[in-house]
XYZ file of C-alpha atoms in Angstrom:
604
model
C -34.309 -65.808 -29.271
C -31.777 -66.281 -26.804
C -31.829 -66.158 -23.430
C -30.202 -63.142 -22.482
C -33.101 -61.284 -24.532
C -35.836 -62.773 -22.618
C -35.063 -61.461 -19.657
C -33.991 -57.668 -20.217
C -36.272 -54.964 -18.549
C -35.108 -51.910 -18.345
C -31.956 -52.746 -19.503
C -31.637 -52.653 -23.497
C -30.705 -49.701 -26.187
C -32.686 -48.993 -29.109
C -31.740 -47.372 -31.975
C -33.084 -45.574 -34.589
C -32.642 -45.174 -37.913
C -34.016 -42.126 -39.861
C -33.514 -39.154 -42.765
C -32.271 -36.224 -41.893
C -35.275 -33.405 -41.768
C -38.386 -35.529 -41.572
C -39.172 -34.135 -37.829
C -38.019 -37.643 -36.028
C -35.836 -35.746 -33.760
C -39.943 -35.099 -31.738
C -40.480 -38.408 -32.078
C -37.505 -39.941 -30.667
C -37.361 -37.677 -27.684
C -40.886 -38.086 -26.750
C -40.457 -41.867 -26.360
C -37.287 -41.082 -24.336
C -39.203 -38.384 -22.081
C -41.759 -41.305 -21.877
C -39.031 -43.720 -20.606
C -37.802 -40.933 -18.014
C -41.131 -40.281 -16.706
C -41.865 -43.575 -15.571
C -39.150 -43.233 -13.061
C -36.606 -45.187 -15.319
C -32.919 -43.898 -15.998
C -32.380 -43.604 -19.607
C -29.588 -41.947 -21.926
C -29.939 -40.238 -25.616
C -27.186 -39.814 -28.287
C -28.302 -38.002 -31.462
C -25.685 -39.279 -34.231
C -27.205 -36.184 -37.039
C -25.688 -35.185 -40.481
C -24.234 -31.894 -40.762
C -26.030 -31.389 -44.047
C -29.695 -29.905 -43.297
C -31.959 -32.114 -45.275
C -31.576 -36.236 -46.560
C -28.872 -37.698 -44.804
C -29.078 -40.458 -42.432
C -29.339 -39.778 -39.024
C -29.747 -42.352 -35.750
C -30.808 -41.556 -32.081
C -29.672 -43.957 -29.622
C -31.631 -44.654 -26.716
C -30.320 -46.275 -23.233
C -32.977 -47.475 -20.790
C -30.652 -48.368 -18.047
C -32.003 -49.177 -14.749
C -28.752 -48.942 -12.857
C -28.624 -45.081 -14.240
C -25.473 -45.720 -16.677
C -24.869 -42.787 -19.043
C -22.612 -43.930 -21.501
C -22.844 -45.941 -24.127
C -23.380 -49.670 -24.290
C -21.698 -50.250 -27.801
C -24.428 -52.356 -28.641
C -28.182 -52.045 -30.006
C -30.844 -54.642 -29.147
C -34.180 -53.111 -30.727
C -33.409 -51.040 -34.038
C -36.289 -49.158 -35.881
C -34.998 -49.356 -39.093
C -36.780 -46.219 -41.234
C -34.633 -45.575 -43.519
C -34.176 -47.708 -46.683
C -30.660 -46.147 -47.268
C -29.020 -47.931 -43.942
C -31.345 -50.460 -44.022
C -28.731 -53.668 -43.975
C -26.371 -51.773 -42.283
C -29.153 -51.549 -39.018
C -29.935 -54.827 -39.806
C -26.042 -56.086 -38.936
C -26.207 -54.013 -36.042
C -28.895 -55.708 -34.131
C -27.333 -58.162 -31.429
C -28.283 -61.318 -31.609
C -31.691 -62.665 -30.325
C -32.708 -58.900 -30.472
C -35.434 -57.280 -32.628
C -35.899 -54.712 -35.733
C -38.808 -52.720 -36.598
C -39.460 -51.202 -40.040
C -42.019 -49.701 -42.390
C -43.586 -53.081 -44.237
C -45.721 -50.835 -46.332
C -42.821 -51.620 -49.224
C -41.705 -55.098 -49.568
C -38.239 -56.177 -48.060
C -35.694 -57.733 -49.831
C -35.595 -61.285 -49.460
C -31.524 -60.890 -49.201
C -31.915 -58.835 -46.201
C -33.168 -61.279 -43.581
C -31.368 -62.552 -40.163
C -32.621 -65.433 -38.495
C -31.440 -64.947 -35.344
C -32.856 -62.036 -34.494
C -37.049 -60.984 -34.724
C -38.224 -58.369 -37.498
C -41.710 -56.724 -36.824
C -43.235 -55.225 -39.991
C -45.877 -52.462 -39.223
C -47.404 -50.502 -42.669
C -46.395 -47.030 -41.068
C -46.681 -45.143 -44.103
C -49.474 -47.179 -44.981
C -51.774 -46.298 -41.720
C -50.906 -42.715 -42.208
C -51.903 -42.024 -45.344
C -55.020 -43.773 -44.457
C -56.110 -41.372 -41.736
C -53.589 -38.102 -42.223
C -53.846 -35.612 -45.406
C -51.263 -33.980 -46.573
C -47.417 -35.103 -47.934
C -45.630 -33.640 -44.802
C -48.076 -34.213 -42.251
C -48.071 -37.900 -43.200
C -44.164 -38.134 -43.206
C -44.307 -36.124 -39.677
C -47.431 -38.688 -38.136
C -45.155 -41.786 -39.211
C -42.532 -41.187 -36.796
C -44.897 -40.177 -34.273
C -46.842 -43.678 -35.172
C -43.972 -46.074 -34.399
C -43.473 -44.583 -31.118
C -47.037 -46.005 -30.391
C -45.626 -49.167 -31.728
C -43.239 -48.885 -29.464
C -45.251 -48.494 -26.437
C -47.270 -51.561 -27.234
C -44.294 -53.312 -27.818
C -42.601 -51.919 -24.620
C -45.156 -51.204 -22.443
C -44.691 -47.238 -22.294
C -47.095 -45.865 -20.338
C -49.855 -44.143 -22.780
C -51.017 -41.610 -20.188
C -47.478 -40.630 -19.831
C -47.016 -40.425 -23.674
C -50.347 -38.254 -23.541
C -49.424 -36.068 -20.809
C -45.975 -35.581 -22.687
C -48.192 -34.266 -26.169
C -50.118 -31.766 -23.786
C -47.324 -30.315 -22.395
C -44.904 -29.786 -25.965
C -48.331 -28.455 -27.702
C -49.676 -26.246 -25.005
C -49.560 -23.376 -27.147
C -50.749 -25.754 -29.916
C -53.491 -28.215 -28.476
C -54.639 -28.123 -32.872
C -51.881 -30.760 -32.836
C -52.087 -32.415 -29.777
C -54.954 -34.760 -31.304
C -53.379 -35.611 -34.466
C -50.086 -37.078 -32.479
C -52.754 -38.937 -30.223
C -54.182 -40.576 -33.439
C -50.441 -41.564 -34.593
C -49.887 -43.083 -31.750
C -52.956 -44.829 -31.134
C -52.554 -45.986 -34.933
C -49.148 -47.752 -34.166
C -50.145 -49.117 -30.614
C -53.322 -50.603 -32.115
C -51.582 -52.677 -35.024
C -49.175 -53.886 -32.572
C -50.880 -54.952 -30.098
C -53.145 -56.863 -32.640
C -50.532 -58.888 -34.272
C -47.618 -58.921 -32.134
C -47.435 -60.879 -28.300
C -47.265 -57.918 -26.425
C -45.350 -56.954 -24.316
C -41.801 -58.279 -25.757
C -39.881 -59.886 -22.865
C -37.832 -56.694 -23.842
C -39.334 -54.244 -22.028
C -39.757 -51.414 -19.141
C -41.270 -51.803 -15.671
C -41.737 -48.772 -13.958
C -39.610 -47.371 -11.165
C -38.674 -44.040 -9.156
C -34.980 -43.904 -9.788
C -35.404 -40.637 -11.152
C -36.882 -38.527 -8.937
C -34.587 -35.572 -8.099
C -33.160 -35.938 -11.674
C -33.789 -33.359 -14.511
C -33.064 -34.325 -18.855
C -30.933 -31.462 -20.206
C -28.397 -30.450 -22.818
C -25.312 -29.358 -21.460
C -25.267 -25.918 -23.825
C -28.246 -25.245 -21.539
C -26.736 -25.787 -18.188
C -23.354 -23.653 -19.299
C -25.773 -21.066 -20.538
C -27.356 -21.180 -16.968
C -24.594 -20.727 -15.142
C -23.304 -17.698 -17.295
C -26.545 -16.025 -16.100
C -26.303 -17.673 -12.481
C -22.704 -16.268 -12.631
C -23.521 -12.851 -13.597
C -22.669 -12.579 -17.174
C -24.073 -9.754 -19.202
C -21.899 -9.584 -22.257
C -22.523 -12.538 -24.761
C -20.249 -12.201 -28.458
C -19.908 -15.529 -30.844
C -19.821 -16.440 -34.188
C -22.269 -18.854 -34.877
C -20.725 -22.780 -35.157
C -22.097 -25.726 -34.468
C -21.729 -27.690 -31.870
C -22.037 -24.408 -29.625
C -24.638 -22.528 -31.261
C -27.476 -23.559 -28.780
C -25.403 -22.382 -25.850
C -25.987 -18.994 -26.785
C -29.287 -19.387 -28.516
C -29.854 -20.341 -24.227
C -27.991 -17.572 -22.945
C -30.070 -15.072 -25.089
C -33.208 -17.320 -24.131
C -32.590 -16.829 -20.238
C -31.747 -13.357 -20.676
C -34.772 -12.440 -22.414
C -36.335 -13.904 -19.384
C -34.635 -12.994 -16.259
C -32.176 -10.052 -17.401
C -35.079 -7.291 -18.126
C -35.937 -4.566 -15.914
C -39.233 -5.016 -14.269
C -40.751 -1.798 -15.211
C -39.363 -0.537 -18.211
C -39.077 -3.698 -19.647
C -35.353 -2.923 -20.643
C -32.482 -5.393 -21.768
C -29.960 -5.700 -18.871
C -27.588 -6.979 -20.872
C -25.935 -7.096 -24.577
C -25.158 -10.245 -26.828
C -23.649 -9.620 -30.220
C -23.252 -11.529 -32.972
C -20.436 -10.666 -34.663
C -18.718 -10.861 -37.804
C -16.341 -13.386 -37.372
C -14.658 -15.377 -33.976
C -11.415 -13.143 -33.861
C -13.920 -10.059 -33.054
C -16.319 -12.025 -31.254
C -13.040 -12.787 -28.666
C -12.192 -8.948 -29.341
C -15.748 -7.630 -28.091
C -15.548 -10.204 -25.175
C -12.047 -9.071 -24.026
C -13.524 -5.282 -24.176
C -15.929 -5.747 -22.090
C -13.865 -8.108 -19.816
C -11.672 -5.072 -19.485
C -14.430 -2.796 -18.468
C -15.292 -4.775 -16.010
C -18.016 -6.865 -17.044
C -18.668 -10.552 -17.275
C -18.403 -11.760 -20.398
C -17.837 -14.823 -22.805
C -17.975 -16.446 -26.111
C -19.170 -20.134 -26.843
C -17.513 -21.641 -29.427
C -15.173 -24.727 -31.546
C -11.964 -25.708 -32.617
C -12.138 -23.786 -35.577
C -13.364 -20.701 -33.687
C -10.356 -20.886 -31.161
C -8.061 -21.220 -34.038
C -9.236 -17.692 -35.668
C -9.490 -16.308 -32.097
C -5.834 -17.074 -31.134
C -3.901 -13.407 -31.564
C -6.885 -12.209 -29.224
C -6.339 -14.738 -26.447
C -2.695 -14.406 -26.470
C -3.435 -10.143 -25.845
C -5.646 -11.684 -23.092
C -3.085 -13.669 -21.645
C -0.361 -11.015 -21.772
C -2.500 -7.791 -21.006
C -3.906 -9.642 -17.872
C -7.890 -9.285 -18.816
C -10.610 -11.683 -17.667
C -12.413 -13.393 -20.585
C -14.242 -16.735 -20.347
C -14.585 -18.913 -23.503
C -16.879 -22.404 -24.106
C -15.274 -24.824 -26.698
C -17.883 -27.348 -27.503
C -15.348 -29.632 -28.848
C -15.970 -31.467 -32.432
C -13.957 -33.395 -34.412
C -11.140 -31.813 -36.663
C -8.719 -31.393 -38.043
C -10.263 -28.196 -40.015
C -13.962 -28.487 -40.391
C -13.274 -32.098 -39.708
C -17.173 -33.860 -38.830
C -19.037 -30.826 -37.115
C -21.508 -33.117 -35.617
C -19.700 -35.940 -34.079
C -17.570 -35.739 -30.911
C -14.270 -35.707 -29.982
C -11.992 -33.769 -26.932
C -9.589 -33.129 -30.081
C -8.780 -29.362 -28.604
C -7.053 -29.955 -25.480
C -3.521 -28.971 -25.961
C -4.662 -26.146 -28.642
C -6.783 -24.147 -25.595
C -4.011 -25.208 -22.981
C -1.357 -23.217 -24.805
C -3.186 -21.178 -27.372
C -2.221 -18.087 -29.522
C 1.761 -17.683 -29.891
C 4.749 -17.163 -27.750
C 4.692 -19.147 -24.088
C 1.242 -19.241 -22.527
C -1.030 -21.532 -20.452
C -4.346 -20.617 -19.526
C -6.609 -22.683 -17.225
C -8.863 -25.411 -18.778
C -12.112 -26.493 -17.206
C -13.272 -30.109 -18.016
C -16.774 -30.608 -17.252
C -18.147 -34.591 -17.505
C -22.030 -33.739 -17.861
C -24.546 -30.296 -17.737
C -24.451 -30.663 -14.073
C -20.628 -29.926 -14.367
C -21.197 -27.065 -17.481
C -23.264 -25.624 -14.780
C -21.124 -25.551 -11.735
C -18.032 -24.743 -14.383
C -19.562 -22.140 -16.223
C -19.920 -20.209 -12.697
C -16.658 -21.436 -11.729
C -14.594 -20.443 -15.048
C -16.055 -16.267 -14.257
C -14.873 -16.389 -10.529
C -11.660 -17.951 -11.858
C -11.096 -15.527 -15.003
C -11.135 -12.410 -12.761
C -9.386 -14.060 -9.839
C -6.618 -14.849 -11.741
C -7.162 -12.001 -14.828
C -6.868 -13.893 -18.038
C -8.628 -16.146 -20.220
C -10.348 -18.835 -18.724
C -11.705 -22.181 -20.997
C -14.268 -24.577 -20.377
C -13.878 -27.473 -22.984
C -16.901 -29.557 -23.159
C -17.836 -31.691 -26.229
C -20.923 -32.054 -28.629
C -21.766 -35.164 -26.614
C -22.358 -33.067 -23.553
C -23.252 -30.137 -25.320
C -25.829 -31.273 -27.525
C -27.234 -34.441 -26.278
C -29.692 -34.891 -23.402
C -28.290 -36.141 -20.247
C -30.095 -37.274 -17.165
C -28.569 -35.504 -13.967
C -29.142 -34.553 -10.613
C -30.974 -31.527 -10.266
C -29.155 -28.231 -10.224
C -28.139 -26.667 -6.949
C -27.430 -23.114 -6.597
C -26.577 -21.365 -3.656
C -28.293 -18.136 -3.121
C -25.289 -16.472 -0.488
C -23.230 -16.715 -3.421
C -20.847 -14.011 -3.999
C -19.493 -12.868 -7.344
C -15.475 -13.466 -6.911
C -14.134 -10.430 -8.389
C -10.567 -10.475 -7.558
C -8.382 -8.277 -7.011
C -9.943 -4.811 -8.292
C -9.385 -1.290 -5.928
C -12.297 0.446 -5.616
C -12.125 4.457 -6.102
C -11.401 4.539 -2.519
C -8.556 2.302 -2.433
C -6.946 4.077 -5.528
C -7.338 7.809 -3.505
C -5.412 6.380 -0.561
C -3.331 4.716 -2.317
C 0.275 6.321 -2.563
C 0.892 5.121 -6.324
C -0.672 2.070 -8.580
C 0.848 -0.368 -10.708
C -0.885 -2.300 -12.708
C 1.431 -5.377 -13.099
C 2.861 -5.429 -9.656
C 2.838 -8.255 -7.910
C 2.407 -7.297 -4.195
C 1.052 -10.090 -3.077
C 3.485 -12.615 -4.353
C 1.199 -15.068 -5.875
C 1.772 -13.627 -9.543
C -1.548 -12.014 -9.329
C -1.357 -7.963 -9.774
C -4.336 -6.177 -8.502
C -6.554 -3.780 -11.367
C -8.424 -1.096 -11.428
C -11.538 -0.633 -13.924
C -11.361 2.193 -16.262
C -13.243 6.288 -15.491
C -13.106 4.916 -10.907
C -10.251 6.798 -10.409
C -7.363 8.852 -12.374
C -4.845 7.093 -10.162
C -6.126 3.662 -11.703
C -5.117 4.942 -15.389
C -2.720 3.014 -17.212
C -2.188 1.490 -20.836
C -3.160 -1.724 -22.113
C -0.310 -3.292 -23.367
C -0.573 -6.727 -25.196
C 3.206 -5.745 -25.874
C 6.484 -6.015 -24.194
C 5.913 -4.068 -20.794
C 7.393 -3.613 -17.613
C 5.535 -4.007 -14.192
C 4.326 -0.016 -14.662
C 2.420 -0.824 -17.719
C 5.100 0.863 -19.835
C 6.307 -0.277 -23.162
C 9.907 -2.010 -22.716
C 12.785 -4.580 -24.883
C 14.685 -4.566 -21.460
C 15.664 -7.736 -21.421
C 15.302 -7.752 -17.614
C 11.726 -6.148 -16.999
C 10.663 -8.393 -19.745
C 11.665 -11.318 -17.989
C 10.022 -9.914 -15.010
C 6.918 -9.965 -16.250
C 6.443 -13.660 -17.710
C 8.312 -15.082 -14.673
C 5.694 -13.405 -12.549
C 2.886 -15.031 -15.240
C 4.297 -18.405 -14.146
C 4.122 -17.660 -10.377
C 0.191 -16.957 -11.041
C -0.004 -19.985 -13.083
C 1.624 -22.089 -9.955
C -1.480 -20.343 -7.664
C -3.597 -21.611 -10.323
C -3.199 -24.994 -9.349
C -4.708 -24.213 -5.799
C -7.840 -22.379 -7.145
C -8.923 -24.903 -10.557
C -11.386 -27.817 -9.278
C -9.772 -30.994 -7.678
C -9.962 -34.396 -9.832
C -12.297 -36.820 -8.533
C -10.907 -40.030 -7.606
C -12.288 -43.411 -6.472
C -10.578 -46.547 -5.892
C -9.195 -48.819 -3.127
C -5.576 -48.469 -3.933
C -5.021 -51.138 -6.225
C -1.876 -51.116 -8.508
C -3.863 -50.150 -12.334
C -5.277 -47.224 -12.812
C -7.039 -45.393 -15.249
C -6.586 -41.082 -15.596
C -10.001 -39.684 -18.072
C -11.425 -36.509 -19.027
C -14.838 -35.106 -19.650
C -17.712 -37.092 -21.334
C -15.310 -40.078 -20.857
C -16.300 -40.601 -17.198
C -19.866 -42.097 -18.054
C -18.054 -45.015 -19.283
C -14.915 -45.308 -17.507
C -17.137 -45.852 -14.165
C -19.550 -48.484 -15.836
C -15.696 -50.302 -17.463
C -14.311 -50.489 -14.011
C -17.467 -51.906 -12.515
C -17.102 -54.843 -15.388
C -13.534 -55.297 -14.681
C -13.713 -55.889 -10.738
C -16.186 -58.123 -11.513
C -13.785 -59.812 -13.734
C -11.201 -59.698 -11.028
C -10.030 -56.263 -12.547
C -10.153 -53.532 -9.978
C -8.751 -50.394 -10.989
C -8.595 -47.080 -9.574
C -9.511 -43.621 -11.406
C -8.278 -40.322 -11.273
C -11.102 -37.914 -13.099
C -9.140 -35.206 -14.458
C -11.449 -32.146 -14.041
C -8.911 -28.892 -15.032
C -5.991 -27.847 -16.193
C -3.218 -26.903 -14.982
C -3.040 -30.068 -12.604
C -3.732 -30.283 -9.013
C -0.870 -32.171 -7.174
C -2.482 -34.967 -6.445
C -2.723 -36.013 -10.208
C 0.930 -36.257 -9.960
C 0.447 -38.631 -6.737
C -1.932 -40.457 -8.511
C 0.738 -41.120 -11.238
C 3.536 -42.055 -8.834
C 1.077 -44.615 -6.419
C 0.225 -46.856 -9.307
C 2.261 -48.879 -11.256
C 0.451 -48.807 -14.428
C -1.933 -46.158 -15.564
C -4.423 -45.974 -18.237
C -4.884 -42.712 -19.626
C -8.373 -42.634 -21.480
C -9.666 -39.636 -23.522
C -11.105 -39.371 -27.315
C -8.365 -38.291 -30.188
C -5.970 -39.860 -31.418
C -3.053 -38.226 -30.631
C -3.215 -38.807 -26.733
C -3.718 -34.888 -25.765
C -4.293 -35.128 -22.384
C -1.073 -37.932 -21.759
C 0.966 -35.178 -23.514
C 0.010 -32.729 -21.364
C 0.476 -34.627 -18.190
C 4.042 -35.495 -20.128
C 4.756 -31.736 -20.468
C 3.655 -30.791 -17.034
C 4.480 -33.282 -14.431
C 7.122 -34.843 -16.440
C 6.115 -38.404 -15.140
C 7.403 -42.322 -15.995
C 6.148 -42.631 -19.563
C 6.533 -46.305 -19.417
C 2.858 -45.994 -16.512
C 1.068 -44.142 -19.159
C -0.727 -46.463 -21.484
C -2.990 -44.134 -23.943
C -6.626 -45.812 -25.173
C -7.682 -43.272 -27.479
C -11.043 -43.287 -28.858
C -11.692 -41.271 -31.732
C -14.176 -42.340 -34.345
C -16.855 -39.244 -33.357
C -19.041 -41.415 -31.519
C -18.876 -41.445 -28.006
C -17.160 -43.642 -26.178
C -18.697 -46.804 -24.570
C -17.816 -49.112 -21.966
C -16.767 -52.261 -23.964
C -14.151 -50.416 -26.001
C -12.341 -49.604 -22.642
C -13.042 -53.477 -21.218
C -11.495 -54.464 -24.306
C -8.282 -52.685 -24.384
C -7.872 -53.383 -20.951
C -8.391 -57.202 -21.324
C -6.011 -57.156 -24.687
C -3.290 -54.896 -22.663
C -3.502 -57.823 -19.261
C -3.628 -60.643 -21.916
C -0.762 -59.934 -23.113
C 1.133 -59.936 -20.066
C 2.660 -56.610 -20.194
C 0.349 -55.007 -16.873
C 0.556 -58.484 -15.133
């Protein structure tokens, strides 16, 4: 064992190893829950199939007292159940680290590591003992090595108890049978193993004021925080549960008191490209509304958001990004869809991009991107990814502040349209590219055609060459007045010469790299890109360092070419680390490159 092992509390990753569809996805959150509740940051990252039933399928677990939310890129305690990736779990453990598996069935003599320790607890063997049934028994044995676990760890059992209650309150018939599983496992370890292992938790309060949640649920939040009452989407995974939320909320809080009616529509419609359609009505109509969605789901939408673009209507859409191309992996990550929602349909547009890190941000966003889709009129996108979307992340608790006002833009009441001497609707009398609306049956004055074709500031149809030009010059003016309205990046830093520009669920590691680095004698600063189009002082950012890593996860560099297209900077400062294997990122990846880039003299 070495030595590095027998001192790690609260600081280690376990990982483990399981089929697809044989209910471990309880298991493995309970014991994370368990972890959180003892006051002890922790991260999870569910690597699942996207077949339903028999593939292999890992959760990753982070207990991480210094409240680090990335990955480590390494695992120190696997549970190996799964004879399928058996050796391949096995090769994963770092050294001096341990592995637990089911020694009901013999294990092979050539799959043995001395460096590291292997517990063998009869799992199946203790359940069939004491559970009846096939599927309860498969169900009990995930639940049992989690009391391994705690034995081994020294989870709190109470907590673990108190956990059971809660899940099964509406089924306290089950609540006993997980209490036996996990008294079975916590029993046989603690009679033949030393426990606790030297790896192991210690409780703490480091998260108090902290909440675990998905970051499908915190968008869907904020769409009802934001005042959202129009919900289409075609059902695709990684963005599913976002509106599965929305609807869940809704049910809840959008229903009138006495009549007990819905206060609000969600449709499920036949395909993306009406989904966008139905969204883009009601956006029209004056209503809040959105789709969640993926890549492949902006690619069938893309004649509908370039009618959005052109025809000036607010619409607000969620791309939990996978990876592509095509159906690609639909459960693994990637931030593969930048430059396709930056300049999506055909013909020149831009629409605003929201890049939210963690839920916290898909909260804040999500009410952000409605204010900003009717402020501006046109489609607004928050790209998150299935890492954030799907996975539970530890996070300061929501804040929401109750004076807030709906921004609505610029919309003329009945009123305004009888005083009015004439309206327009794509005048720009402001000067900022942004043409004030009018929703349709206020006022006959505020009638006009919808025109995703050529038109001239009057809403009329035109091929003048001139009024045509008019009209997407005066686009670009409300695209510069973007730039003052989108979120500002967050940067940190002392001024040194390196620096590193990231996106989205990047930032988790990017923080814990540079923390390794200046401890190295590395210090870098970093830029946290956090929409699109830019704010300016990305571009200062780019011109106060000399050399710049730009850190996202595809492979073509998305974000670098978009900061190429847009600010036109000194390629030469722009060194692209692109991660894109569909596993999140982690910290050493970035150390790495970094270290290999220095080493070989080109940043010195």
């Amino acid at each position: 064992m070495s030595e590095g092992t027998k001192s790690r509390v609260n600081d280690f990753v376990i990982k483990l190893a399981n089929v697809n569809g044989t209910g471990s996805a309880s298991a493995n959150s309970l014991l994370m829950k368990a972890i959180f509740r003892m006051g002890i940051p922790v991260m999870g990252k569910n690597y699942f199939p996207s077949n339903i039933q028999g593939l292999p399928t890992w959760y990753e677990v982070r207990v991480t007292s210094d409240g680090h939310t990335a990955r480590s890129g390494s695992v120190d305690f696997a549970v190996a159940m799964n004879a399928q990736t058996y050796p391949q779990d096995l090769a994963e453990v770092s050294p001096g680290g341990y592995l637990l598996y089911d020694s009901t069935w013999p294990r092979s003599r050539v799959l043995q590591r001395d460096d590291i320790t292997v517990l063998g607890v009869p799992l199946a063997q203790l359940c069939n003992e004491t559970f009846d049934g096939a599927r309860a028994r498969i169900l009990m044995k995930n639940v049992c090595y989690v009391g391994a676990l705690a034995a081994l760890l020294d989870l709190d059992l109470d907590v673990i108890r108190q956990l059971l209650e809660e899940t099964f309150a509406s089924k306290k018939a089950l609540v006993a049978g997980n209490l036996t599983a996990i008294q079975l496992g916590y029993d046989y370890a603690r009679e033949n193993f030393d426990c606790p292992l030297p790896l192991r938790v210690e409780p703490l309060d480091r998260t108090a004021g902290h909440i675990m949640i998905d970051g499908n649920t915190a968008a869907a939040l904020g769409c009802v925080y934001a005042g959202a009452t129009v919900g289409a989407w075609y059902p695709i995974t990684p963005s599913t549960s976002l509106m599965d939320a929305f609807k869940a909320f809704c049910y809840r809080f959008r229903r009138d008191p006495e009549s007990g009616e819905k206060n609000y529509c969600i449709v499920q419609a036949e395909d993306e490209l009406a989904a966008i359609g139905m969204v883009l009505g009601a956006g029209w109509n004056g209503a809040r509304a959105f789709t969640p969605t993926s890549g492949p789901g902006i690619s069938l939408m893309n004649e509908f958001i370039g009618f959005g673009y052109f025809a000036e209507i607010p619409a607000v859409l969620f791309n939990v990004q996978r990876v592509g191309p095509s159906t690609g992996m639909p459960t693994r990550t990637q931030q593969c869809d930048l430059t396709t929602c930056a300049y999506a349909s055909h013909g020149d547009t831009r629409h605003p991009l929201l890049l939210p890190a963690d839920p916290r941000e898909c909260f804040e966003f999500a009410v952000n991107a409605f204010d900003l889709a009717e402020r501006l009129q046109t489609p607004v996108f928050v790209l998150s990814d299935l890492d954030i979307g799907m996975n539970d992340w530890m996070v300061p608790e929501l804040q929401w502040d109750d004076s807030y006002v709906p921004d609505r833009g610029k919309v003329l009441s009945s009123a305004e349209l009888e005083q009015a001497e004439q309206f327009y609707r794509y005048t720009d009398v402001d000067g900022d590219g942004i043409c004030y609306r009018s929703l349709p049956g206020v006022h006959p004055k505020g009638a006009y055609f919808l025109r995703g074709s050529g038109h001239n500031e009057r809403a009329e149809y035109t091929e003048d060459a001139e009024e045509y030009k008019a009209v997407v010059d005066r686009l670009l003016r409300k695209w510069e007045t973007a730039k003052e309205l989108v979120p500002e990046p967050v940067v940190s830093g002392a001024g040194n010469r390196l620096g590193i520009i990231s996106v989205g669920s990047c930032d988790g590691a990017v923080r814990e790299a540079t923390e390794l680095l200046a401890q190295k004698g590395v210090p870098l600063d970093y830029l946290r890109v956090r929409a699109f189009p830019f704010h300016e002082s990305v571009r200062q950012f780019i011109d106060e360092h000399e050399r710049i890593y730009v850190i996202e996860q595809n492979r073509d560099g998305q974000l670098r070419t978009l900061i190429i297209n847009e600010l036109e900077p000194d390629l030469a400062k722009l060194v692209p680390l692109l991660h894109y294997s569909g596993l999140p990122i982690d910290c050493r990846f970035i150390v790495r490159e970094i270290e290999s880039d220095i080493a070989a003299g080109v940043a010195a």
